[in-house]
RNA sequence: CGGGGUGUAGCGCAGCUUGGUAGCGCGUUUGACUGGGGGUCAAAAGGUCGUGGGUUCAAAUCCCGCCACCCCGACCA
């Protein structure tokens, strides 16, 4: 259903009026020393959050949400609820405490490892504090759904999640306890009416609507896709230089993706073809003790990282052949390599997802001991190590496969590993030194040249010829994902379809970090004086500052204004504290309520009050008392 | 998990080198003056110095262990 325009306030809902002295807003002049991120500093100073148990207690990443924060969280949640409901989802609430056996059923107790909080009850039974609810809801539906006619179904909840993060940081941005909206959809098919893609697209739109209504500046990026393939996952990133995630964007086509996913457009092949070029000198071995890392070696050998070949050894994970042809037949496991050796330039990073794609198999970084047993001198491996071993696939990134430097018009100089501990070599030449002709797949060694590395700013766009990718920083606040039948298969959740054939249930999952959204908003929208809330999620819409709270006429004016504003749908906070004006104005800027009305002798003498929008500089303007409420509403609804 | 740093009053910090009665600023309380951008004066309350052990006549200070927190990295919705 199409959403009508949502305004920040509307007289359909009566606003609330609250007094500063009757609530808890403990503002401070200084933030705790450990607060570094702007959102952490400002939410602390403005009296929105406090670390549980005090700053140095064992409560890292666990915070009290004080009244101001809770009002914001409720407003964010309400927007999400409206959009989820409009998209056909239903809210429920699942327990945070779940039997650890449920996780063991999908092996996620191992996947999560230490990330999983565990508690033991009086009987010695172990339960997990849920980090997410795929298992719980799949288990629920397995017992509650008995007919395919009940699909599709989309269920969501907003509640506290628990993850024992290795490194909680930046206040609410990465917590061990945080508020999340998670939704799960269930289908019989991926495509078609009632299918997963339909729900996924609806969730995509609901997320765009939600974050837009929250007043956020965000980018939707393609993320690493799941087993279904295609663009099966998107992340919603708040644009913000202090964000911890890097995203890449094509300015011409609008394509955006995270580093794990981002494709690289056509890179021009070297004029002499891959690997072509004369040796730059005799192969020279250099002693490089205790230098397994590119940076150390680079410094010791005085060779720039971009002139080195970095060789990473992957192990193919047992039996999990992903490579299937269109006829549906998998490649026999005997055809799959057991090892994959990926080569990129020293200043580039290997992209594991791209390695998987090219290898056609699930891989993971090789265990050093196991790799050494196979003859890889981990830390000192060169592309040569892939040659002469059975079951080894060599993947070479396009930039690493150059033998001739077209820009400089001379053969490419390469340094790489010496294939024995503590040695590297200079003047590596692909044709001369690899051990086989890299131009043709020979004997046991197969070689693929392709895109194996992470994309970088300046790389060609995969969607627009001639355009270059640019990087930006962001904070991930939402993630939607096509799960497929991973959980339903693992937990035996299937139904009979119309033809009475057993069908695995297809699932999607959709998350929004609610508490992180609040923090991301502050990261994105603040100045040197404090927070600047968008009207739609501000804790209050209007702050009435009483210069003389014990002056009866001033109080009466404030009360009348507040009543008018509440009638119009605005939430009003009256600063009735007996404080110096400076303190009140500083706090007003700090807490960031979008509109401030100041009641004092100065404006009252002119029969008015002083109006000031938080986002505007200066001292504000005097408006007539009887027009002040309307002025506030106009300003708030203008965005 | 690796590297670096820090734990002293609600918050921010000094004191530790060279052991000897616990300090400063902000905040809080009381009173007075003040009253449009964190004001002034006077008085007051508030601390097992992260924790356990050791050395010593004596430990915030020196030694050893542990814990917690922050930053960078690894990892990761």
XYZ file of C-alpha atoms (C1' of nucleotides) in Angstrom:
716
model
C 0.000 0.000 0.000
C 1.383 3.385 -0.927
C 2.367 5.521 2.003
C 0.960 8.994 2.169
C 3.378 11.730 3.112
C 4.461 11.349 6.701
C 4.886 14.591 8.555
C 6.878 14.869 11.735
C 3.836 15.821 13.731
C 0.126 15.654 13.151
C -2.884 16.655 15.195
C -4.186 13.102 14.866
C -1.980 12.321 17.811
C -1.886 14.525 20.887
C 1.634 15.357 21.941
C 3.071 14.885 25.396
C 4.237 17.608 27.727
C 7.025 16.946 30.169
C 8.995 19.057 32.623
C 12.762 18.863 32.845
C 12.643 18.862 36.645
C 10.244 15.916 36.615
C 12.340 13.628 34.469
C 15.945 12.420 34.299
C 18.243 14.217 31.863
C 21.675 14.184 33.515
C 23.728 16.356 31.195
C 27.426 16.766 31.839
C 30.074 19.191 30.790
C 32.557 16.440 30.098
C 32.196 12.988 28.613
C 33.798 9.892 30.135
C 37.397 9.479 29.003
C 36.632 6.295 27.107
C 34.090 8.002 24.876
C 35.740 8.902 21.587
C 33.119 8.562 18.872
C 30.958 11.708 18.533
C 27.734 9.780 19.114
C 29.181 8.199 22.246
C 30.368 11.544 23.602
C 27.163 13.407 22.806
C 24.687 10.743 23.889
C 26.608 10.517 27.180
C 26.917 14.249 27.728
C 23.312 14.938 26.747
C 22.069 12.474 29.337
C 20.718 9.843 26.920
C 22.862 6.867 27.924
C 25.077 5.703 30.778
C 27.290 2.630 30.923
C 25.748 0.116 33.266
C 27.505 -0.071 36.602
C 29.572 3.036 35.947
C 32.330 3.754 33.516
C 34.955 1.319 34.721
C 32.726 -1.530 35.844
C 32.635 -4.677 33.780
C 29.908 -3.374 31.596
C 31.620 -2.577 28.323
C 29.093 -2.367 25.568
C 26.082 -2.433 27.872
C 24.201 0.800 28.468
C 21.266 2.209 30.379
C 18.811 3.920 28.027
C 17.621 6.991 29.922
C 14.262 8.663 29.195
C 15.511 10.833 26.336
C 17.124 7.864 24.575
C 14.103 5.691 25.126
C 11.837 8.298 23.528
C 14.057 8.320 20.428
C 14.181 4.532 20.333
C 10.416 4.346 20.589
C 10.009 6.784 17.711
C 12.440 4.857 15.527
C 10.651 1.632 16.477
C 7.244 3.102 15.713
C 8.337 4.158 12.240
C 9.753 0.692 11.611
C 6.539 -0.906 12.910
C 4.382 1.177 10.619
C 6.492 0.326 7.596
C 6.741 -3.361 8.458
C 3.006 -3.621 9.049
C 2.306 -1.759 5.806
C 4.545 -4.275 4.013
C 2.418 -7.114 5.314
C 4.537 -8.295 8.214
C 3.194 -9.144 11.680
C 4.876 -8.330 14.967
C 5.470 -10.949 17.629
C 7.901 -11.322 20.507
C 10.193 -14.297 20.986
C 12.183 -15.037 24.129
C 15.736 -13.816 24.498
C 16.598 -17.020 26.324
C 16.870 -19.984 24.030
C 18.073 -23.557 24.567
C 21.599 -23.944 23.240
C 20.492 -27.183 21.565
C 18.627 -25.104 18.998
C 21.908 -23.541 17.927
C 23.686 -26.850 17.977
C 21.099 -28.124 15.486
C 22.346 -25.691 12.858
C 25.967 -25.774 14.040
C 25.697 -22.096 14.764
C 26.861 -22.603 18.330
C 30.208 -23.314 16.669
C 29.895 -20.581 14.052
C 29.171 -18.038 16.721
C 31.679 -19.426 19.186
C 32.517 -16.950 21.915
C 30.102 -14.452 20.429
C 27.305 -16.432 22.057
C 26.383 -15.460 25.602
C 25.549 -18.552 27.595
C 23.753 -18.980 30.898
C 23.342 -22.069 33.006
C 20.150 -22.686 34.945
C 19.717 -24.413 38.301
C 19.453 -27.785 36.590
C 22.714 -27.288 34.771
C 20.999 -26.775 31.436
C 22.684 -24.294 29.141
C 20.756 -21.595 27.367
C 21.972 -18.895 25.014
C 20.998 -15.264 25.133
C 19.784 -14.952 21.585
C 22.060 -13.076 19.182
C 19.405 -13.592 16.469
C 16.353 -15.799 16.108
C 16.466 -17.900 12.938
C 16.436 -21.160 14.869
C 13.762 -20.125 17.323
C 11.351 -18.932 14.690
C 12.008 -21.866 12.369
C 11.311 -24.193 15.262
C 8.147 -22.246 16.050
C 6.818 -22.365 12.517
C 7.728 -25.994 12.015
C 5.220 -26.793 14.720
C 2.668 -24.105 13.935
C 2.421 -24.300 10.154
C 0.690 -27.310 8.736
C -0.334 -26.207 5.260
C 1.372 -24.545 2.333
C -1.682 -22.319 2.065
C -0.437 -20.401 5.086
C 2.486 -19.011 3.076
C 3.788 -16.468 2.510
C 4.336 -15.261 6.035
C 6.525 -12.472 7.382
C 7.023 -12.159 11.147
C 9.103 -9.595 12.989
C 9.981 -8.456 16.467
C 11.782 -5.590 18.148
C 13.771 -6.660 21.170
C 17.138 -6.835 22.818
C 19.828 -9.003 21.256
C 22.990 -10.260 22.897
C 26.410 -10.748 21.349
C 29.579 -11.088 23.358
C 31.563 -8.924 20.949
C 35.319 -9.369 20.967
C 35.653 -5.653 20.954
C 32.635 -3.535 21.810
C 33.338 0.060 20.957
C 32.031 3.496 20.093
C 29.196 3.472 22.594
C 25.960 2.311 21.024
C 27.526 1.598 17.633
C 28.913 -1.779 18.650
C 27.376 -3.146 21.810
C 27.129 -6.476 23.527
C 23.463 -5.804 24.238
C 21.503 -3.858 21.646
C 18.003 -3.364 20.296
C 17.244 -4.936 16.966
C 14.300 -5.364 14.692
C 14.519 -8.762 13.059
C 12.059 -10.169 10.552
C 11.795 -13.587 8.955
C 9.759 -14.463 5.908
C 8.653 -17.924 4.771
C 7.818 -19.068 1.268
C 7.333 -22.056 -0.980
C 9.299 -20.565 -3.873
C 11.897 -17.927 -4.590
C 10.145 -16.292 -7.530
C 6.524 -15.627 -8.398
C 3.549 -14.445 -6.331
C 4.117 -15.074 -2.649
C 7.738 -15.927 -3.320
C 10.853 -14.873 -1.433
C 11.832 -12.230 -3.987
C 8.479 -10.515 -3.625
C 8.882 -10.257 0.147
C 12.525 -9.243 -0.236
C 11.577 -6.399 -2.536
C 8.828 -5.321 -0.147
C 11.335 -5.316 2.712
C 13.772 -3.312 0.588
C 11.099 -0.670 0.080
C 10.067 -0.762 3.750
C 13.690 -0.162 4.744
C 14.105 2.713 2.326
C 10.874 4.213 3.701
C 11.901 3.679 7.324
C 15.348 5.191 7.054
C 14.057 8.063 4.942
C 11.398 8.813 7.533
C 14.050 8.683 10.268
C 15.759 11.546 8.468
C 18.891 9.586 7.674
C 21.272 10.116 4.783
C 21.947 6.564 3.640
C 23.188 4.397 0.796
C 21.949 0.923 -0.099
C 24.845 -1.337 -1.024
C 25.055 -4.823 -2.445
C 26.495 -7.220 0.073
C 27.961 -10.695 -0.125
C 25.248 -12.890 -1.525
C 24.195 -16.168 -0.029
C 23.929 -19.611 -1.572
C 21.062 -18.527 -3.837
C 23.237 -16.106 -5.766
C 22.276 -12.919 -7.528
C 21.904 -9.723 -5.573
C 20.504 -11.597 -2.632
C 21.719 -9.286 0.090
C 21.701 -5.562 0.655
C 23.094 -3.445 3.449
C 21.682 -0.074 4.404
C 24.516 2.247 5.326
C 24.229 5.661 6.965
C 26.656 7.928 5.127
C 29.144 9.175 7.625
C 32.908 9.643 7.508
C 33.329 8.138 10.971
C 31.648 4.896 9.881
C 33.662 1.725 10.288
C 32.586 0.126 7.014
C 34.006 1.074 3.640
C 31.675 1.078 0.689
C 32.393 1.580 -2.994
C 30.163 3.499 -5.314
C 30.003 4.141 -9.053
C 29.100 7.813 -9.545
C 27.809 7.148 -13.068
C 25.483 4.183 -12.535
C 24.567 4.416 -8.854
C 26.014 0.944 -8.231
C 27.193 0.595 -4.642
C 28.609 -2.382 -2.788
C 30.624 -3.201 0.261
C 34.261 -4.248 0.008
C 33.455 -7.955 0.297
C 31.040 -7.836 -2.599
C 32.232 -5.076 -4.910
C 32.998 -6.220 -8.417
C 35.689 -4.591 -10.500
C 34.940 -3.566 -14.078
C 36.934 -4.669 -17.081
C 40.590 -4.033 -16.418
C 42.556 -3.594 -19.661
C 44.743 -6.605 -20.412
C 48.459 -5.923 -20.755
C 49.533 -5.251 -24.334
C 51.722 -8.365 -24.377
C 49.066 -10.522 -22.772
C 49.130 -11.890 -19.272
C 52.518 -12.985 -17.939
C 54.312 -11.681 -21.063
C 57.587 -9.802 -20.546
C 61.311 -10.387 -20.330
C 63.019 -11.081 -16.997
C 64.304 -7.968 -15.220
C 67.371 -9.811 -14.018
C 68.627 -13.070 -12.605
C 66.446 -14.561 -9.895
C 68.069 -13.394 -6.676
C 67.408 -14.872 -3.250
C 67.340 -12.498 -0.280
C 67.571 -13.485 3.375
C 64.483 -12.091 5.129
C 64.387 -13.577 8.616
C 61.255 -13.050 10.729
C 59.519 -11.230 7.935
C 56.372 -13.103 6.966
C 54.387 -9.912 6.365
C 54.505 -7.881 3.174
C 55.283 -4.654 5.005
C 58.289 -6.037 6.855
C 59.703 -7.663 3.749
C 59.068 -4.575 1.714
C 61.051 -2.478 4.165
C 63.890 -4.954 4.470
C 64.282 -5.586 0.740
C 63.542 -1.970 -0.199
C 60.870 -3.115 -2.639
C 57.512 -1.339 -2.798
C 54.535 -3.574 -1.920
C 53.071 -2.920 -5.368
C 56.108 -4.676 -6.844
C 55.578 -7.787 -4.807
C 53.393 -10.824 -5.373
C 51.384 -11.828 -2.320
C 50.464 -15.489 -2.290
C 47.692 -16.768 -0.051
C 46.957 -20.471 0.404
C 43.349 -21.639 0.809
C 42.020 -25.054 1.657
C 38.919 -26.298 -0.110
C 36.321 -27.182 2.477
C 35.347 -30.830 2.393
C 32.663 -31.966 0.012
C 30.863 -28.671 -0.299
C 30.896 -28.355 -4.043
C 29.052 -25.197 -4.981
C 29.850 -25.334 -8.651
C 26.828 -26.559 -10.517
C 26.071 -26.320 -14.200
C 22.712 -25.398 -15.665
C 21.699 -29.020 -15.962
C 21.988 -29.250 -12.229
C 24.786 -31.788 -12.096
C 27.515 -31.050 -9.611
C 31.095 -31.513 -10.522
C 32.385 -34.685 -8.959
C 34.453 -33.976 -5.924
C 37.392 -35.698 -7.611
C 37.439 -32.828 -10.095
C 37.663 -30.209 -7.415
C 41.002 -28.888 -6.252
C 41.928 -29.532 -2.647
C 44.000 -26.358 -2.418
C 43.662 -22.952 -3.971
C 46.590 -20.579 -4.196
C 45.609 -16.966 -4.823
C 48.111 -14.372 -6.001
C 47.576 -10.622 -5.768
C 49.860 -7.613 -5.824
C 51.474 -6.882 -2.468
C 49.474 -3.694 -1.999
C 46.176 -5.459 -2.744
C 43.964 -7.677 -0.614
C 42.697 -11.103 -1.525
C 38.910 -11.290 -1.618
C 37.787 -14.630 -0.261
C 34.379 -14.447 -1.923
C 35.987 -13.948 -5.334
C 38.350 -16.850 -4.667
C 35.348 -19.022 -3.909
C 33.630 -17.879 -7.075
C 36.587 -18.588 -9.358
C 37.473 -21.837 -7.644
C 33.871 -22.986 -7.707
C 34.241 -24.283 -4.207
C 33.944 -23.175 -0.650
C 37.366 -22.272 0.711
C 38.926 -20.956 3.866
C 42.387 -19.749 4.797
C 44.603 -22.799 5.122
C 45.653 -23.952 8.530
C 49.382 -23.086 8.682
C 50.450 -26.477 10.003
C 48.413 -28.350 7.429
C 49.701 -26.151 4.614
C 53.290 -26.602 5.706
C 52.774 -30.365 5.619
C 51.654 -29.997 2.004
C 54.892 -28.143 1.239
C 53.781 -24.507 1.462
C 56.281 -22.339 3.316
C 53.586 -20.201 4.899
C 54.775 -16.618 5.054
C 57.253 -17.190 2.248
C 55.071 -18.732 -0.459
C 55.456 -17.775 -4.107
C 53.219 -18.701 -7.048
C 55.742 -21.472 -7.818
C 54.474 -23.353 -4.777
C 51.269 -24.151 -6.662
C 53.239 -25.982 -9.349
C 54.030 -29.675 -9.163
C 51.530 -30.477 -6.434
C 48.424 -32.519 -7.032
C 45.042 -30.879 -6.641
C 46.237 -27.286 -6.487
C 44.475 -24.496 -8.359
C 46.394 -21.275 -9.001
C 44.345 -18.073 -9.174
C 46.164 -14.944 -10.303
C 44.674 -11.495 -10.075
C 44.825 -9.503 -13.320
C 47.128 -6.889 -11.810
C 49.479 -9.567 -10.531
C 49.544 -11.420 -13.851
C 51.330 -8.641 -15.683
C 54.760 -9.370 -17.127
C 55.217 -6.030 -18.784
C 54.554 -2.578 -17.377
C 52.756 -0.753 -20.179
C 52.771 2.542 -18.305
C 56.551 2.509 -17.939
C 57.192 0.658 -21.179
C 59.471 -1.927 -19.610
C 59.255 -5.441 -18.158
C 57.576 -5.776 -14.781
C 59.826 -6.240 -11.739
C 58.444 -8.667 -9.195
C 59.620 -9.811 -5.786
C 57.916 -12.713 -4.071
C 58.369 -15.516 -1.563
C 61.388 -17.814 -1.676
C 59.360 -20.936 -0.898
C 61.587 -21.700 2.057
C 61.509 -20.100 5.468
C 63.186 -16.702 5.837
C 63.841 -16.163 2.125
C 62.274 -14.042 -0.588
C 63.310 -13.600 -4.217
C 63.745 -10.641 -6.563
C 63.327 -10.517 -10.347
C 60.603 -13.147 -10.444
C 59.482 -13.695 -14.026
C 56.269 -15.572 -14.664
C 57.453 -17.422 -17.792
C 60.934 -18.206 -16.610
C 60.354 -18.947 -12.939
C 56.891 -20.403 -12.459
C 57.997 -23.879 -13.527
C 55.276 -24.379 -16.095
C 54.092 -22.321 -19.025
C 51.428 -20.095 -17.486
C 49.864 -19.623 -20.901
C 48.456 -23.146 -21.055
C 47.078 -25.363 -18.345
C 49.579 -28.172 -18.110
C 49.798 -31.333 -16.073
C 48.413 -31.046 -12.562
C 48.484 -27.309 -12.350
C 45.559 -25.281 -13.580
C 45.849 -21.531 -13.709
C 43.060 -18.969 -13.841
C 43.596 -15.237 -14.316
C 40.737 -13.180 -12.972
C 39.415 -10.752 -10.395
C 40.635 -12.032 -7.035
C 41.151 -8.892 -5.017
C 39.135 -6.311 -3.091
C 38.057 -3.326 -5.123
C 39.752 0.006 -4.483
C 38.905 3.623 -5.181
C 39.827 4.363 -8.781
C 39.113 0.848 -10.065
C 36.908 0.684 -13.162
C 33.180 0.554 -12.408
C 31.522 -2.765 -13.153
C 28.372 -0.995 -14.331
C 29.480 1.998 -16.386
C 32.299 2.002 -18.937
C 34.879 4.668 -18.252
C 33.633 5.441 -14.741
C 35.830 4.871 -11.694
C 34.731 3.604 -8.290
C 34.897 5.958 -5.343
C 34.994 4.979 -1.680
C 32.915 6.273 1.187
C 32.447 5.362 4.824
C 29.230 4.216 6.369
C 27.525 2.706 9.385
C 25.485 -0.404 8.707
C 22.001 0.030 10.159
C 20.055 -2.494 8.127
C 20.679 -5.756 6.328
C 18.292 -7.825 4.242
C 19.143 -11.322 3.165
C 17.754 -14.164 1.110
C 18.437 -17.165 3.289
C 16.994 -19.877 1.078
C 16.480 -23.187 2.830
C 19.570 -23.177 5.048
C 17.637 -23.236 8.308
C 14.570 -25.120 7.153
C 16.809 -27.879 5.757
C 18.913 -28.068 8.891
C 15.852 -28.180 11.117
C 13.621 -30.339 8.955
C 11.011 -27.708 8.196
C 9.153 -28.619 5.015
C 5.534 -28.670 3.862
C 3.492 -30.486 1.260
C 2.574 -28.397 -1.748
C -0.506 -28.530 -3.931
C 0.819 -31.630 -5.720
C 1.430 -33.248 -2.332
C 5.161 -33.030 -2.910
C 7.400 -32.243 0.020
C 8.979 -28.819 -0.425
C 11.694 -27.196 1.639
C 10.575 -23.896 3.081
C 12.364 -20.862 1.617
C 13.283 -18.118 4.062
C 14.449 -14.542 4.094
C 15.689 -12.514 7.052
C 15.745 -8.787 7.551
C 17.456 -6.868 10.363
C 17.612 -3.294 11.568
C 19.868 -2.167 14.387
C 17.466 0.104 16.233
C 19.822 1.361 18.927
C 22.601 1.627 16.375
C 20.305 3.693 14.161
C 19.933 6.221 16.959
C 23.703 6.448 17.370
C 24.310 6.575 13.616
C 21.892 9.457 13.397
C 23.954 11.384 15.937
C 27.177 10.557 14.082
C 25.585 11.962 10.951
C 23.796 14.924 12.462
C 25.606 16.985 15.099
C 27.772 20.057 15.465
C 30.305 21.336 17.970
C 27.526 22.207 20.439
C 25.586 18.981 20.408
C 23.088 16.741 18.692
C 20.742 17.908 15.931
C 17.794 15.499 15.843
C 15.630 15.123 12.769
C 12.103 16.111 13.828
C 10.700 12.636 13.139
C 12.786 10.853 15.766
C 13.637 13.701 18.149
C 12.867 12.880 21.792
C 10.728 16.016 21.896
C 9.761 18.358 19.104
C 9.843 21.606 21.018
C 11.886 22.719 24.009
C 10.381 25.623 25.919
C 13.097 27.364 27.901
C 11.833 29.328 30.873
C 14.269 32.080 31.743
C 12.487 32.760 35.021
C 10.713 29.576 36.051
C 9.453 31.128 39.278
C 7.708 33.971 37.465
C 4.027 32.983 37.393
C 3.232 34.864 34.184
C 6.124 33.151 32.416
C 4.975 29.748 33.616
C 1.442 30.472 32.454
C 2.693 31.451 29.010
C 4.753 28.260 28.819
C 1.832 26.095 29.848
C -0.478 27.668 27.294
C 2.092 27.276 24.545
C 2.724 23.677 25.543
C -0.997 22.898 25.478
C -1.380 24.422 22.016
C 1.611 22.487 20.767
C 0.379 19.221 22.262
C -3.004 19.784 20.591
C -1.146 20.157 17.311
C 0.601 16.854 17.970
C 3.970 18.106 19.178
C 5.887 16.611 22.115
C 7.049 19.373 24.396
C 9.761 19.540 27.023
C 9.661 22.522 29.368
C 12.996 23.469 30.883
C 11.718 24.692 34.243
C 15.025 24.305 36.069
C 16.292 27.147 38.216
C 19.544 27.439 36.304
C 21.563 30.210 34.762
C 20.577 31.102 31.197
C 23.951 29.975 29.920
C 23.500 26.516 31.356
C 20.046 26.194 29.838
C 21.086 27.315 26.381
C 24.126 25.070 26.390
C 21.983 22.111 27.411
C 19.371 22.994 24.789
C 21.994 22.799 22.057
C 23.461 19.652 23.566
C 20.256 17.598 23.685
C 19.364 18.782 20.195
C 15.581 19.204 20.279
C 14.732 20.663 16.835
C 12.814 23.757 17.961
C 13.514 25.990 20.951
C 11.086 28.565 22.323
C 12.532 30.918 24.894
C 10.203 32.671 27.309
C 11.762 35.650 29.053
C 11.330 39.337 29.761
C 13.042 40.349 26.556
C 10.603 38.740 24.107
C 7.601 38.953 26.398
C 7.970 42.743 26.463
C 7.284 42.641 22.718
C 4.329 40.312 23.306
C 6.111 37.296 21.962
C 8.528 34.438 22.492
C 11.842 33.726 20.909
C 11.816 31.011 18.244
C 14.950 29.219 17.148
C 15.485 26.069 15.101
C 18.359 23.948 16.396
C 19.884 23.613 12.952
C 20.005 27.400 12.506
C 22.792 29.524 13.865
C 22.231 32.781 15.708
C 19.904 33.902 18.472
C 16.542 33.263 16.895
C 13.620 35.562 16.163
C 10.732 36.927 18.226
C 7.325 35.597 17.192
C 3.907 36.535 18.574
C 2.692 34.264 21.347
C -0.513 33.300 19.553
C 1.341 32.395 16.387
C 4.215 30.551 18.029
C 2.674 27.074 17.966
C 1.842 27.318 14.279
C 5.355 28.558 13.577
C 6.776 25.500 15.348
C 4.568 23.100 13.434
C 5.547 24.666 10.106
C 9.216 24.458 10.949
C 8.980 20.843 12.121
C 7.016 19.642 9.140
C 9.342 21.426 6.744
C 11.811 18.710 7.677
C 43.659 -13.294 20.183
C 48.381 -9.839 19.116
C 50.554 -4.680 19.967
C 50.168 -0.083 22.819
C 47.918 2.782 26.815
C 45.010 3.734 31.309
C 42.737 2.476 36.281
C 43.091 7.957 42.389
C 35.614 11.522 44.818
C 29.701 11.478 40.274
C 32.966 13.412 35.759
C 37.932 15.210 34.009
C 42.801 14.920 36.006
C 47.606 15.762 39.276
C 50.422 13.021 42.888
C 54.090 7.601 41.552
C 60.564 9.032 39.069
C 63.013 9.912 44.832
C 57.766 5.402 49.915
C 56.166 9.347 55.161
C 48.603 12.114 57.252
C 44.609 12.128 49.825
C 45.078 16.816 46.151
C 43.062 20.209 41.986
C 39.057 21.654 38.451
C 33.963 20.657 37.254
C 29.630 18.873 39.454
C 26.761 18.315 44.307
C 24.777 20.702 49.230
C 24.005 25.475 52.196
C 23.987 30.882 52.255
C 24.606 35.605 49.871
C 25.117 38.396 45.527
C 23.590 37.681 40.513
C 20.241 36.805 36.195
C 19.888 36.067 27.926
C 25.261 31.583 26.278
C 28.258 26.733 31.595
C 28.729 33.946 36.769
C 31.088 35.552 41.791
C 32.127 35.001 47.001
C 31.936 32.050 51.481
C 31.264 27.387 53.737
C 30.371 21.993 53.439
C 29.705 16.821 52.058
C 32.085 13.102 49.165
C 37.742 8.551 48.082
C 38.340 0.241 50.363
C 43.805 5.079 45.461
C 40.808 -1.478 40.141
C 42.041 -6.148 42.825
C 45.035 -10.090 45.432
C 49.648 -10.981 47.325
C 54.831 -9.431 48.450
C 58.935 -5.948 50.210
C 59.080 -2.223 54.287
C 58.604 0.569 60.734
C 55.544 2.695 56.760
C 52.883 1.544 49.955
C 48.460 5.503 45.653
C 53.960 5.382 45.069
C 58.513 -0.288 44.699
C 57.917 -5.893 43.020
C 54.707 -10.151 41.207
C 49.916 -12.058 39.744
C 44.927 -11.095 38.285
C 40.790 -8.002 36.562
C 38.600 -4.046 33.933
C 38.499 -0.197 30.359
C 40.409 2.615 25.904
C 43.135 2.800 21.089
C 45.319 0.069 16.715
C 45.142 -4.688 14.380
C 42.734 -9.688 13.775
C 37.664 -11.164 13.865
C 32.609 -9.873 13.048
C 25.543 -8.468 12.721
